[in-house]
Each structure stands twice: as C-alpha cells, then as structure tokens.
Coordinates of C-alpha atoms in Angstrom, one line a residue:
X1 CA 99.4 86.5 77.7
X2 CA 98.9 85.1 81.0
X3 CA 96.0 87.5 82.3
X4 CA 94.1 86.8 79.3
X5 CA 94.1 83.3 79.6
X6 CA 93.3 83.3 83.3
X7 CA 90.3 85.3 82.5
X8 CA 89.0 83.7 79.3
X9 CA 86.8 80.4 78.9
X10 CA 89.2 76.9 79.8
X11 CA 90.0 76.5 75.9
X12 CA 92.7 73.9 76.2
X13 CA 93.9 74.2 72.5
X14 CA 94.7 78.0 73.1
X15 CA 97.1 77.7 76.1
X16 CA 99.9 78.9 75.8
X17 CA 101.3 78.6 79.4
X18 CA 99.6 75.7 81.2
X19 CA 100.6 76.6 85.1
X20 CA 97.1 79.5 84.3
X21 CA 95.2 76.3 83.8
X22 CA 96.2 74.2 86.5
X23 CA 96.0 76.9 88.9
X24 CA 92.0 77.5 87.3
X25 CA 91.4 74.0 88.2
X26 CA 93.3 73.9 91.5
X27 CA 91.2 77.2 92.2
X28 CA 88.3 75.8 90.8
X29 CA 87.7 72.5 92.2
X30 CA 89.4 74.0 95.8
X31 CA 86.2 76.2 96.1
X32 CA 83.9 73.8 95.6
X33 CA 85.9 71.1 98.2
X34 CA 85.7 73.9 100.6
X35 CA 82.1 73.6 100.5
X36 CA 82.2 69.8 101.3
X37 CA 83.8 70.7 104.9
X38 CA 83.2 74.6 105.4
X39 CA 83.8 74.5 109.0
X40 CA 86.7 72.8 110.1
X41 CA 88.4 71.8 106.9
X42 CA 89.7 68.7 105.7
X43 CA 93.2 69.2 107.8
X44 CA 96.3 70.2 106.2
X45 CA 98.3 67.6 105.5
X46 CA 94.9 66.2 103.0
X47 CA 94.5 69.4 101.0
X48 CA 96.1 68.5 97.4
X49 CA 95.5 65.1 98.1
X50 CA 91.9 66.3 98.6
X51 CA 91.8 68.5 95.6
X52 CA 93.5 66.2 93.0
X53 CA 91.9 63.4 93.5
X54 CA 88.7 65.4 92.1
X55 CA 90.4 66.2 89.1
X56 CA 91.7 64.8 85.9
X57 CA 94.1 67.6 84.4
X58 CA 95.9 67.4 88.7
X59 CA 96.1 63.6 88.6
X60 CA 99.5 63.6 86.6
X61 CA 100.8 66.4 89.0
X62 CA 102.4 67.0 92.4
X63 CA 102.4 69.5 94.8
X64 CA 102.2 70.6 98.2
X65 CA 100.1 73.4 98.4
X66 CA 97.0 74.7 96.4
X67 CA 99.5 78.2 95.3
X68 CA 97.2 80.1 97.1
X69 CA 97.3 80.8 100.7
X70 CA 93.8 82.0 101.3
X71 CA 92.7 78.6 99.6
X72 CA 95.0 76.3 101.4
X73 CA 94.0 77.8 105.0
X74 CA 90.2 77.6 103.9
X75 CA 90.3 73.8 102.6
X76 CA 93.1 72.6 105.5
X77 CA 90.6 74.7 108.2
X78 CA 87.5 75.5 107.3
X79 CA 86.0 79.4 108.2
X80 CA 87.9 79.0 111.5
X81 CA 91.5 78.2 109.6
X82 CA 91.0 81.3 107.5
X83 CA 90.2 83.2 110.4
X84 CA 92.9 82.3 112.1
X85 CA 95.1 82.9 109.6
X86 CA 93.8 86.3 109.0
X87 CA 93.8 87.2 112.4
X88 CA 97.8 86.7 112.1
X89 CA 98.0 88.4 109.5
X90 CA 95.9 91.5 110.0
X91 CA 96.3 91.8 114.1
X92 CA 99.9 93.5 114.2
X93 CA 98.8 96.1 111.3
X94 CA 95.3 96.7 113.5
X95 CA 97.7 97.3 116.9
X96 CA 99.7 99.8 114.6
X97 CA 97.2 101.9 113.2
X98 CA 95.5 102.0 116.8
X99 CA 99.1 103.5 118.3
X100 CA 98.9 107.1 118.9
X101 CA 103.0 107.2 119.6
X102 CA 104.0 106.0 115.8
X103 CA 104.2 108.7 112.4
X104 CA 102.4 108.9 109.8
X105 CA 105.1 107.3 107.8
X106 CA 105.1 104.2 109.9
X107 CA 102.0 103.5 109.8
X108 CA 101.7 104.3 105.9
X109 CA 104.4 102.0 105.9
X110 CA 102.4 99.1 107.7
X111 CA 99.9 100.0 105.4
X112 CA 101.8 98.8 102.2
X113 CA 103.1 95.6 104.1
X114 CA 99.6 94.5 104.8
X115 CA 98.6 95.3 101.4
X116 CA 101.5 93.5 99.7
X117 CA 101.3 90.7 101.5
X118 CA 97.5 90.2 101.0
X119 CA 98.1 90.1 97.5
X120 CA 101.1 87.9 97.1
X121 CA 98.5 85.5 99.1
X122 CA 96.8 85.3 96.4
X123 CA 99.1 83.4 94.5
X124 CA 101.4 82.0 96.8
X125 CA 102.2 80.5 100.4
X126 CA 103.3 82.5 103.6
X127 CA 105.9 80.6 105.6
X128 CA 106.3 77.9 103.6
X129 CA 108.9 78.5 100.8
X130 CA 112.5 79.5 101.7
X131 CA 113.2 82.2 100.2
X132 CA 109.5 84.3 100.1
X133 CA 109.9 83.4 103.9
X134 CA 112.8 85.2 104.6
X135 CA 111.5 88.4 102.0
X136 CA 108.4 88.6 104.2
X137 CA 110.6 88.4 107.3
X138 CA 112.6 91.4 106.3
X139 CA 109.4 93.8 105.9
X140 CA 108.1 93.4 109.4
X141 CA 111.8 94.3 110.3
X142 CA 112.6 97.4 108.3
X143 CA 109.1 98.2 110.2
X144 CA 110.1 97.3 113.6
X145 CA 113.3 99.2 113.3
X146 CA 111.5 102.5 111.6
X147 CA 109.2 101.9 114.7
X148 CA 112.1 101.7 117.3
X149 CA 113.1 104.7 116.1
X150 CA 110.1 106.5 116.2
X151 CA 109.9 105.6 120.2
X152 CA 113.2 106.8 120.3
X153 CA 112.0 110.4 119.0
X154 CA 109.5 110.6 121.7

C-alpha cells in the first residue's frame, strides 16, 4: 500500500508503486537544497533542475514541479517565497474570520477551504495544473456567493 511504503525504510526491492519513492527523494534531497539557499531561494524556473541534478533515481525523470507546493515555493524563494505564498493563501480566510457581519456557516465554511487546500499542498501545485486550478477556483466562489448572500440578509 502506498502509506506504508511512504513511511517505511527506501527498500527499493519492495516497491510496489515507484511515484512513493520518487516523491521521498524529490522531498528528500528538496529539504536539504533548501538549506543551501534558505533565504531567497534558488528562483523558480531552477527548482527540478536544482533538485535532480543531486540525485540519481531523478536523473532519468522530468518534471516541472517538486509535487509539493510548500516545497517548490521554499526552494524557488527561500523563507520569504513561502511567506509569501502563505500570506496568499491564509490572508482572505484571516479577513473572514475577523468579519463580524458573516454566519457561522460561512466562516465554518472558509474554515474547510483553508484546510483542504493546505493539505492538497502537500502533494500538489496551486495554480499550476488545469484542471485543480479551476476546482480551487470554484471553492472561493461557492464562498463568495454564500457570503453575498449573507450581506444581503443584513
């Protein structure tokens, strides 16, 4: 199972799906180029380049993004890239919570928005994929127009 392996010791004999391994050693060797350049990054358009070329098991593989969006702001930025892209992501949930005019619901609803899309950060990209951009497009909506209604009731 999938969990297991991406939990257990890198036994490459016992894989049985190899995208758990690559994403340990993108994971892997990204944290440690992080700590090469922890300020301002390497920039964004070097980050796999960056990260493969440390790596054997990447060599033979392409892609354009580390599958992990915490990871790719932190390599392409540094601390302030992560910040940044935190503050993006955090800063309309923080101006919600603070409104006195929205219900409970709303803000409950803001609430699981936030939290689902922290954790489908964690193995994927924000804004960069098609359709996932166009799913996390349509949450902030449904909020906006549950919020437009609650202005309406007041």
């Amino acid at each position: 199972n999938g969990y297991a392996q991406l939990f257990s010791p890198l036994d490459e004999k016992k894989m049985i799906d190899k995208s758990i391994r690559i994403r340990q050693e993108i994971y892997s060797v990204g944290l440690k180029i992080y700590l090469e350049k922890p300020i301002f990054g390497f920039g964004h358009s070097e980050i796999y380049n960056e990260v493969q070329s440390r790596s054997e098991l990447l060599k033979n593989y392409k892609f354009s993004h580390l599958h992990n969006a915490y990871l790719n702001h932190l390599i392409g930025g540094g601390i302030f890239g992560l910040l940044i892209f935190l503050t993006i992501l955090f800063l309309p949930w923080v101006i919600i919570q603070k409104s006195d005019r929205l219900s409970r619901e709303n803000r409950f609803f803001s609430s699981l928005i936030i939290i689902y899309s922290f954790s489908s950060g964690l193995t994927n990209l924000y804004f960069n994929h098609d359709i996932l951009v166009s799913f996390h497009a349509l949450l902030p909506l449904l909020l906006w127009l549950c919020i437009i209604g609650d202005a309406r009731r007041y």
